[in-house]
Coordinates of C-alpha atoms in Angstrom, one line a residue:
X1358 CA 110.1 77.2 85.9
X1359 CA 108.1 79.4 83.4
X1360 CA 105.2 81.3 85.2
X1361 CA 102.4 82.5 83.0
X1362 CA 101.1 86.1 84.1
X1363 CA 97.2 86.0 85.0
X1364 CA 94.7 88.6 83.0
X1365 CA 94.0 91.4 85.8
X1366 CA 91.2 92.6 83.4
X1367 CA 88.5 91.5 85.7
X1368 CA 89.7 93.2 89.1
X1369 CA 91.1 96.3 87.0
X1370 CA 87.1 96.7 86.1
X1371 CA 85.4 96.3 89.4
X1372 CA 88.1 98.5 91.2
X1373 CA 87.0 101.1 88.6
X1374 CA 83.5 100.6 88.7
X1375 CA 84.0 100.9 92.8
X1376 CA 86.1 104.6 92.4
X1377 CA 83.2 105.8 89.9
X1378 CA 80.9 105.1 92.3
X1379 CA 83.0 106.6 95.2
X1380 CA 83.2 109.6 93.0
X1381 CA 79.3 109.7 92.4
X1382 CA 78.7 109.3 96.3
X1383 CA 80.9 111.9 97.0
X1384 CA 79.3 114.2 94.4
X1385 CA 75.5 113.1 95.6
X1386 CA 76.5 113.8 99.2
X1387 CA 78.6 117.0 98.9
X1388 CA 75.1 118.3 96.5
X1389 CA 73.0 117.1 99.5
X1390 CA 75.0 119.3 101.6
X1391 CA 75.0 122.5 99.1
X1392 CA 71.3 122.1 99.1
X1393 CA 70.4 121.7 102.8
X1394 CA 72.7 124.3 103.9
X1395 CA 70.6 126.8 101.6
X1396 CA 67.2 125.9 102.2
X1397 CA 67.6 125.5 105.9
X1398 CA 68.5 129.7 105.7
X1399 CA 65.1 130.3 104.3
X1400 CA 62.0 131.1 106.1
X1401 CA 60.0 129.0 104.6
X1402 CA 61.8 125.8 106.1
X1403 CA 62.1 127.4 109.7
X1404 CA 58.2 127.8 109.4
X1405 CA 58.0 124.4 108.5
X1406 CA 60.4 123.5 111.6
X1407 CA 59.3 125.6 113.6
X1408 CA 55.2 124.1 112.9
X1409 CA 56.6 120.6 113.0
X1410 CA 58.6 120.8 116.1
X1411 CA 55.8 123.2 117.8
X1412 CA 53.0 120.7 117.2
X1413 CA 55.1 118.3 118.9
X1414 CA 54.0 117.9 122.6
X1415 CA 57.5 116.9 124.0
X1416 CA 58.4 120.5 123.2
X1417 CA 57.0 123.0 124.8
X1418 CA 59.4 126.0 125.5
X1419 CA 60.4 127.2 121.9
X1420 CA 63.7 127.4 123.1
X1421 CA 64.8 123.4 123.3
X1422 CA 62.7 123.7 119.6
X1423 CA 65.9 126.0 118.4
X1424 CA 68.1 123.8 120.0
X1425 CA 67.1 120.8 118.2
X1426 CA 67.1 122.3 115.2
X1427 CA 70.6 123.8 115.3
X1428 CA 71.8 119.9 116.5
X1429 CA 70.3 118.5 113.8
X1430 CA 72.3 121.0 111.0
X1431 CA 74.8 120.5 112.8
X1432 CA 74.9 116.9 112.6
X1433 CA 73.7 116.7 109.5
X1434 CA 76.7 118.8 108.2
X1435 CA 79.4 116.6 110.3
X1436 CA 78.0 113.5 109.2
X1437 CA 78.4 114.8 105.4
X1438 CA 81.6 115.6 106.0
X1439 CA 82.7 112.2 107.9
X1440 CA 81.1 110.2 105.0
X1441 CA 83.0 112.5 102.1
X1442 CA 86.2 111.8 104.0
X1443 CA 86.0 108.2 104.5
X1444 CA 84.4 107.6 100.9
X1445 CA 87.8 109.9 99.5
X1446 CA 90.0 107.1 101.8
X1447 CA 88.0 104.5 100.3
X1448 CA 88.9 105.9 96.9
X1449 CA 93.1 106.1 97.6
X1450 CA 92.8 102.7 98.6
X1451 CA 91.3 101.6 95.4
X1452 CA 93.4 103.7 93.3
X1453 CA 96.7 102.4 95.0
X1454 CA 95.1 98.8 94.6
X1455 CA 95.0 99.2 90.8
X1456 CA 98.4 100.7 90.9
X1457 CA 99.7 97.3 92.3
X1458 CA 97.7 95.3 90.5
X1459 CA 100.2 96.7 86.9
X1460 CA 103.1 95.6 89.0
X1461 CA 104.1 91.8 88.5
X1462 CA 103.8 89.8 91.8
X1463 CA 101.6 92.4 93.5
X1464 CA 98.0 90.8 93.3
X1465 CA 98.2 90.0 96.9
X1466 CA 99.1 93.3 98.3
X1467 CA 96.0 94.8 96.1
X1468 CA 93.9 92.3 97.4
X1469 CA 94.7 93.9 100.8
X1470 CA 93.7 97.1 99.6
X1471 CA 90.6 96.3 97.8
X1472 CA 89.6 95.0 101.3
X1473 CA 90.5 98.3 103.0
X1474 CA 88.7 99.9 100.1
X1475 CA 85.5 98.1 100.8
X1476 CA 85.8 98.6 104.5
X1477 CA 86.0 102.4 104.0
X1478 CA 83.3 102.7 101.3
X1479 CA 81.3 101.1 103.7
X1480 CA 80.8 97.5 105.0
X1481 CA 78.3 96.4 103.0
X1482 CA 77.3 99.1 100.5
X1483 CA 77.5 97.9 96.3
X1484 CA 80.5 100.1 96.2
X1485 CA 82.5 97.7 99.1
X1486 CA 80.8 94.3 97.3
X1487 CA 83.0 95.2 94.7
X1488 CA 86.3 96.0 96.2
X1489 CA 85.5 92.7 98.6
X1490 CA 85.1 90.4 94.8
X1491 CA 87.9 92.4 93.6
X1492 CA 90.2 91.7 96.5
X1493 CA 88.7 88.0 96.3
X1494 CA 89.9 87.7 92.7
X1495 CA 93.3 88.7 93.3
X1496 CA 94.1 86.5 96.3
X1497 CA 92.7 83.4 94.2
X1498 CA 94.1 83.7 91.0
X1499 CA 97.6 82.3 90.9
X1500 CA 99.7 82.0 87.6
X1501 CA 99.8 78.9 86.4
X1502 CA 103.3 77.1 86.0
X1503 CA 103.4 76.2 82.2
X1504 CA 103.2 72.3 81.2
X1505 CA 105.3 73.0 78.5
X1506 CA 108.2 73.7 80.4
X1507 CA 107.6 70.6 82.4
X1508 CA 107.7 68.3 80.2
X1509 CA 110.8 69.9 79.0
X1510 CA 112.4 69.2 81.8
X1511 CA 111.4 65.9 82.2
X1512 CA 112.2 65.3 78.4
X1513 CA 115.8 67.3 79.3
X1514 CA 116.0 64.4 82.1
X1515 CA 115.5 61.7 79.9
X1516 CA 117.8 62.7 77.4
X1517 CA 121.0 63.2 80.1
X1518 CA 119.9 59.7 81.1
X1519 CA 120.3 58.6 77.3
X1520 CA 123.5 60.1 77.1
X1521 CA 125.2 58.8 80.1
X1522 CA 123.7 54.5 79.5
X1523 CA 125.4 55.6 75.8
X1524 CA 128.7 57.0 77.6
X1525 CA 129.0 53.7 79.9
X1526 CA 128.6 51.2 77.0
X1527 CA 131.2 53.5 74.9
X1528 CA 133.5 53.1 77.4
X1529 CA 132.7 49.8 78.7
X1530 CA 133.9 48.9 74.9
X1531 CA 136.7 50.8 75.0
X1532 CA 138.2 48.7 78.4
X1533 CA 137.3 45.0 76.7
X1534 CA 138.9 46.5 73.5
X1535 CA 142.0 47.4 75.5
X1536 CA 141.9 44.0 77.4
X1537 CA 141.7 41.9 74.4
X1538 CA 145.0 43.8 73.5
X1539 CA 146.6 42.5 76.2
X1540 CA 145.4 39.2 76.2
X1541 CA 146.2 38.2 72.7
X1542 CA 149.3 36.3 71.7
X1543 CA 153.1 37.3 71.4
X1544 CA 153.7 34.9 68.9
X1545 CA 151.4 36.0 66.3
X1546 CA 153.1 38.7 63.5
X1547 CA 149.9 40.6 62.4
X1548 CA 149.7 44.3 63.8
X1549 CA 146.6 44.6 65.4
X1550 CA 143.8 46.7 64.2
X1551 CA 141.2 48.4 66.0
X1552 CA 138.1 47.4 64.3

């Protein structure tokens, strides 16, 4: 059976469009980063922590105050860094996923990494919609089986049936041919010719 290969075009572009904006997340994030670690060493912004924090009445020794502060850079910092990572996974994925989706039979195992992909970029961020479609796409498009070829086999059929009725009737002629041979008389003198 002749297969015909299914156009990838469609889940080649979305698994782009995802890593571009992977890419741009990681950029906007790792800049977000870049700029709160050098504001937060000015002394502007620990006045303006320090007033915000100070007017609030849950604080009163300045000492938790600095604490929270330092938890929140902190955190702020290790959250950065968690997303960065799991958005550069997220990125692989997709990247490997295109890689099989050049390779003839492979759609299914890119499927499974568009989904990955998507879970890693984020459960349901724009970025992971578009792995999730992707990896849709290539589990349900199948090659089609060409028609041509089956009706070529079913022509191919026909014709072997043709030939074999047209074999039988040869050689069912061929046997009454060879028993009229022996049937006919002793007595006559004419040679006998096929006809």
């Amino acid at each position: 059976m002749n297969q015909e290969t299914v156009n990838r075009a469609g889940e080649k572009v979305l698994g782009i469009i995802g890593i571009v904006f992977n890419i741009l997340a990681i950029a906007l994030i790792g800049f977000g980063m870049a700029s709160y670690s050098s504001v937060q060493g000015t002394p502007e912004f620990q006045q303006y922590i320090e007033d915000e924090i100070m007017a609030d009445p849950a604080f009163s020794n300045p000492e938790e105050a600095q604490m929270v502060i330092d938890m929140m850079s902190s955190s702020f910092n290790i959250v950065g860094w968690v997303l960065i990572a799991l958005l550069a996974l997220s990125t692989i994925f997709a990247i490997v996923a295109l890689v099989n989706l050049r390779k003839r039979g492979k759609a299914s195992m890119a499927g499974v990494f568009f989904i990955l992909a998507g879970l890693f970029a984020g459960l349901l961020s724009l970025t992971s919609i578009l792995f999730y479609i992707a990896a849709i796409m290539c589990f349900v498009r199948k090659p089609r089986i060409s028609n041509n070829q089956n009706l070529r086999d079913d022509d191919f059929k026909y014709q072997e049936d043709q030939l074999r009725r047209k074999e039988e009737s040869v050689r069912r002629e061929d046997e009454l041919r060879r028993d009229d041979t022996t049937t006919t008389r002793n007595d006559d003198d004419t040679p006998y010719r096929p006809l």
